[in-house]
Tab-separated table of C-alpha atoms and ligand atoms in Angstrom:
chain	number	residue	atom	x	y	z
A	1	MET	CA	0.000	0.000	0.000
A	2	TYR	CA	1.316	3.430	-0.938
A	3	LYS	CA	1.029	6.407	1.379
A	4	SER	CA	-0.081	8.801	-1.336
A	5	LEU	CA	-0.881	9.021	-5.020
A	6	LYS	CA	2.347	10.968	-5.422
A	7	GLU	CA	4.314	8.001	-4.099
A	8	LEU	CA	2.344	5.573	-6.285
A	9	GLN	CA	3.038	7.765	-9.301
A	10	ILE	CA	6.808	7.647	-8.784
A	11	HIS	CA	6.710	3.847	-8.948
A	12	CYS	CA	4.106	3.555	-11.706
A	13	LEU	CA	5.908	5.934	-14.062
A	14	ASN	CA	8.859	3.508	-13.997
A	15	CYS	CA	6.793	0.338	-14.344
A	16	THR	CA	8.092	-2.453	-16.593
A	17	LYS	CA	5.706	-5.185	-15.433
A	18	CYS	CA	4.477	-5.923	-18.966
A	19	GLU	CA	5.610	-5.611	-22.581
A	20	LEU	CA	3.623	-2.399	-23.142
A	21	CYS	CA	6.445	-0.536	-21.422
A	22	LYS	CA	8.578	-1.115	-24.522
A	23	THR	CA	6.374	0.819	-26.929
A	24	ARG	CA	4.886	3.525	-24.705
A	25	LYS	CA	5.958	7.165	-24.821
A	26	ASN	CA	4.290	8.029	-21.516
A	27	VAL	CA	2.676	6.129	-18.678
A	28	VAL	CA	-0.889	7.454	-18.356
A	29	LEU	CA	-1.701	7.086	-14.680
A	30	GLY	CA	-4.798	9.215	-14.205
A	31	VAL	CA	-6.152	12.728	-13.895
A	32	GLY	CA	-8.621	14.637	-11.763
A	33	ASN	CA	-9.520	15.552	-8.235
A	34	GLU	CA	-7.953	13.045	-5.857
A	35	GLU	CA	-10.721	13.658	-3.316
A	36	SER	CA	-13.441	12.670	-5.759
A	37	GLN	CA	-16.387	10.517	-4.839
A	38	ILE	CA	-16.598	9.229	-8.415
A	39	MET	CA	-13.923	7.495	-10.468
A	40	PHE	CA	-14.211	6.699	-14.177
A	41	VAL	CA	-12.176	3.836	-15.591
A	42	GLY	CA	-11.462	3.380	-19.295
A	43	GLU	CA	-9.541	0.715	-21.129
A	44	GLY	CA	-6.129	2.087	-21.934
A	45	PRO	CA	-4.417	5.101	-23.478
A	46	GLY	CA	-4.715	5.827	-27.196
A	47	GLU	CA	-2.240	7.728	-29.338
A	48	LYS	CA	-2.956	11.205	-28.002
A	49	GLU	CA	-2.996	9.989	-24.409
A	50	ASP	CA	0.358	8.236	-24.938
A	51	LEU	CA	1.800	11.482	-26.298
A	52	THR	CA	0.454	13.727	-23.540
A	53	GLY	CA	0.369	11.409	-20.510
A	54	GLU	CA	-3.281	12.296	-19.776
A	55	PRO	CA	-6.288	9.954	-20.140
A	56	PHE	CA	-9.158	10.722	-22.521
A	57	VAL	CA	-7.769	13.711	-24.380
A	58	GLY	CA	-8.557	12.512	-27.932
A	59	ARG	CA	-11.895	12.500	-29.773
A	60	ALA	CA	-13.465	10.053	-27.336
A	61	GLY	CA	-12.216	12.187	-24.449
A	62	LYS	CA	-13.877	15.288	-25.886
A	63	LEU	CA	-17.190	13.457	-26.045
A	64	LEU	CA	-16.690	12.169	-22.499
A	65	ASP	CA	-16.027	15.713	-21.240
A	66	LYS	CA	-19.215	16.926	-22.945
A	67	MET	CA	-21.298	14.195	-21.345
A	68	LEU	CA	-19.743	14.871	-17.951
A	69	GLU	CA	-20.483	18.566	-18.262
A	70	TYR	CA	-24.142	17.742	-18.880
A	71	VAL	CA	-24.357	16.414	-15.301
A	72	ASP	CA	-22.007	19.000	-13.800
A	73	LEU	CA	-18.999	16.693	-13.496
A	74	SER	CA	-15.486	17.449	-14.711
A	75	ARG	CA	-11.929	16.221	-14.294
A	76	GLU	CA	-10.975	19.693	-13.071
A	77	LYS	CA	-13.575	19.647	-10.330
A	78	ASN	CA	-15.141	16.500	-8.968
A	79	ILE	CA	-14.082	13.262	-10.666
A	80	TYR	CA	-10.936	11.206	-11.198
A	81	ILE	CA	-10.268	9.327	-14.460
A	82	ALA	CA	-7.961	6.350	-14.970
A	83	ASN	CA	-7.612	3.288	-17.182
A	84	ILE	CA	-7.252	-0.478	-16.753
A	85	VAL	CA	-3.810	-0.409	-18.415
A	86	LYS	CA	-1.565	2.599	-18.043
A	87	CYS	CA	0.459	2.179	-21.254
A	88	ARG	CA	-0.849	2.310	-24.812
A	89	PRO	CA	-1.451	-1.020	-26.542
A	90	PRO	CA	0.099	-0.839	-30.043
A	91	LYS	CA	-2.397	0.267	-32.726
A	92	ASN	CA	-4.986	0.657	-29.946
A	93	ARG	CA	-5.718	-3.078	-29.807
A	94	ASP	CA	-7.530	-4.350	-26.711
A	95	PRO	CA	-5.074	-4.927	-23.868
A	96	PHE	CA	-4.329	-8.653	-23.444
A	97	ASP	CA	-5.504	-10.369	-20.260
A	98	THR	CA	-1.869	-10.792	-19.227
A	99	GLU	CA	-1.311	-7.028	-19.581
A	100	GLN	CA	-4.473	-6.213	-17.636
A	101	GLU	CA	-3.436	-8.613	-14.884
A	102	ALA	CA	0.034	-7.106	-14.722
A	103	CYS	CA	-1.386	-3.582	-14.487
A	104	ILE	CA	-4.479	-3.933	-12.324
A	105	ASP	CA	-2.649	-3.453	-9.022
A	106	TRP	CA	-1.971	0.154	-9.955
A	107	LEU	CA	-5.709	0.758	-10.324
A	108	ARG	CA	-6.441	-1.168	-7.129
A	109	ASN	CA	-4.068	1.117	-5.265
A	110	GLN	CA	-5.525	4.221	-6.900
A	111	ILE	CA	-8.958	3.128	-5.657
A	112	LEU	CA	-7.594	2.465	-2.140
A	113	LEU	CA	-6.078	5.951	-1.993
A	114	ILE	CA	-8.907	7.926	-3.612
A	115	ARG	CA	-11.653	5.926	-1.846
A	116	PRO	CA	-14.438	6.755	-4.323
A	117	ARG	CA	-18.019	5.846	-3.490
A	118	LEU	CA	-18.851	5.024	-7.110
A	119	VAL	CA	-16.652	3.583	-9.866
A	120	VAL	CA	-17.954	3.949	-13.425
A	121	CYS	CA	-16.513	1.531	-15.986
A	122	LEU	CA	-16.320	2.937	-19.498
A	123	GLY	CA	-16.868	0.065	-21.911
A	124	ARG	CA	-16.558	-3.691	-21.972
A	125	VAL	CA	-12.892	-4.126	-21.060
A	126	ALA	CA	-13.192	-2.168	-17.800
A	127	ALA	CA	-16.613	-3.655	-16.965
A	128	ARG	CA	-15.399	-7.227	-17.475
A	129	ARG	CA	-12.247	-6.664	-15.448
A	130	ILE	CA	-13.940	-4.795	-12.590
A	131	ILE	CA	-17.578	-5.931	-12.344
A	132	LYS	CA	-17.849	-9.453	-13.820
A	133	ASN	CA	-16.123	-11.285	-16.609
A	134	ASP	CA	-19.175	-11.865	-18.797
A	135	PHE	CA	-20.483	-8.278	-18.573
A	136	LYS	CA	-22.677	-7.216	-21.524
A	137	ILE	CA	-22.708	-3.447	-21.948
A	138	THR	CA	-25.824	-3.260	-24.114
A	139	LYS	CA	-27.851	-5.263	-21.568
A	140	GLU	CA	-26.249	-4.303	-18.278
A	141	HIS	CA	-25.188	-0.666	-18.624
A	142	GLY	CA	-26.627	1.649	-15.992
A	143	ILE	CA	-27.120	-1.091	-13.385
A	144	LEU	CA	-25.638	-0.351	-9.961
A	145	TYR	CA	-23.622	-3.101	-8.311
A	146	LYS	CA	-22.236	-2.949	-4.788
A	147	LYS	CA	-19.023	-4.568	-3.598
A	148	GLY	CA	-17.904	-3.741	-0.080
A	149	ASN	CA	-18.538	-0.036	0.413
A	150	ILE	CA	-18.261	0.911	-3.241
A	151	PHE	CA	-20.912	1.083	-5.950
A	152	PHE	CA	-20.001	0.105	-9.494
A	153	MET	CA	-21.690	0.823	-12.803
A	154	ALA	CA	-20.717	0.452	-16.423
A	155	THR	CA	-21.750	2.539	-19.380
A	156	PHE	CA	-20.845	2.753	-23.066
A	157	HIS	CA	-17.268	3.618	-23.956
A	158	PRO	CA	-17.210	7.077	-25.608
A	159	SER	CA	-15.323	5.590	-28.604
A	160	ALA	CA	-18.192	3.134	-29.035
A	161	LEU	CA	-20.630	6.074	-28.903
A	162	LEU	CA	-18.695	7.796	-31.706
A	163	ARG	CA	-19.174	4.664	-33.814
A	164	SER	CA	-22.791	4.042	-32.690
A	165	PRO	CA	-24.360	7.420	-31.863
A	166	GLN	CA	-27.780	5.780	-31.545
A	167	ASN	CA	-26.669	4.695	-28.053
A	168	LYS	CA	-26.053	8.266	-26.878
A	169	PRO	CA	-29.492	8.788	-25.279
A	170	ALA	CA	-29.058	5.589	-23.234
A	171	ALA	CA	-25.580	6.739	-22.193
A	172	PHE	CA	-26.956	10.116	-21.087
A	173	GLU	CA	-29.513	8.280	-18.947
A	174	ASP	CA	-26.633	6.453	-17.268
A	175	PHE	CA	-24.899	9.770	-16.578
A	176	LEU	CA	-28.066	11.159	-15.000
A	177	LYS	CA	-28.223	8.066	-12.809
A	178	ILE	CA	-24.591	8.574	-11.774
A	179	LYS	CA	-25.364	12.132	-10.775
A	180	GLU	CA	-28.487	11.148	-8.882
A	181	LYS	CA	-26.701	8.332	-7.043
A	182	ILE	CA	-23.862	10.543	-5.897
A	183	GLU	CA	-26.238	13.312	-4.793
A	184	ASN	CA	-28.273	10.827	-2.736
A	185	MET	CA	-25.171	9.406	-1.100
A	186	THR	CA	-23.837	12.865	-0.283
A	187	MET	CA	-27.164	13.901	1.245
A	188	ASN	CA	-27.337	10.746	3.363
A	189	SER	CA	-23.836	11.205	4.701
A	190	LYS	CA	-24.605	14.773	5.791
A	191	VAL	CA	-27.487	13.837	8.117
B	1	URA	N1	-9.805	5.299	-24.457
B	1	URA	C1	-9.623	4.805	-23.203
B	1	URA	O1	-10.158	3.769	-22.844
B	1	URA	N2	-8.849	5.496	-22.386
B	1	URA	C2	-8.242	6.636	-22.715
B	1	URA	O2	-7.543	7.198	-21.877
B	1	URA	C3	-8.439	7.133	-24.023
B	1	URA	C4	-9.225	6.452	-24.877
B	2	SF4	FE1	3.342	-1.439	-16.098
B	2	SF4	FE2	0.785	-1.285	-16.642
B	2	SF4	FE3	2.520	-0.087	-18.233
B	2	SF4	FE4	2.329	-2.743	-18.212
B	2	SF4	S1	0.741	-1.303	-18.869
B	2	SF4	S2	4.218	-1.541	-18.154
B	2	SF4	S3	1.875	-3.129	-16.062
B	2	SF4	S4	2.113	0.442	-16.102
């Protein structure tokens, strides 16, 4: 267990636990408010993320930011965003199971340090790794699961929404549910 995200970062930025370290330009650890009650988890960095070291800064990231804004959430203010793997898989292929397994401890430690109340998985890879291994986004998006003290939900990956915009209304419903859930939890903890 690390004492702080700063300490975790020092180790993670030097990680060579899987082959992705050989082709990466930057390790993409995460971004956002470290005190957040909500964490979003994507799959892995793409080209632009690899170049800049920040998650979700490409086209999919722009769409994600727009959807977040709709429910008054932002990486500058009240959420934290990370990925299942911290280094870019070549040509943006899905990260292999072996790579996900090698990397998942970083995310586990991020969750232990940030202590979010809700973790939102963006897309199939994150949902299958975090919620259950046969997760079906089209059927099971928007459902709240609870493990220990943390709620989990998965929604469509913003890249998938760019390819299939017909799913955008359903994704917006999920975002409204996220907002509502976090507001209810905040209210309950104040009384
Ligand atoms: N897609 C992801 O899953 N994560 C990113 O950081 C960027 C694109
Ligand atoms: Fe380490 Fe994860 Fe990068 Fe692999 S993807 S080298 S496990 S930080």
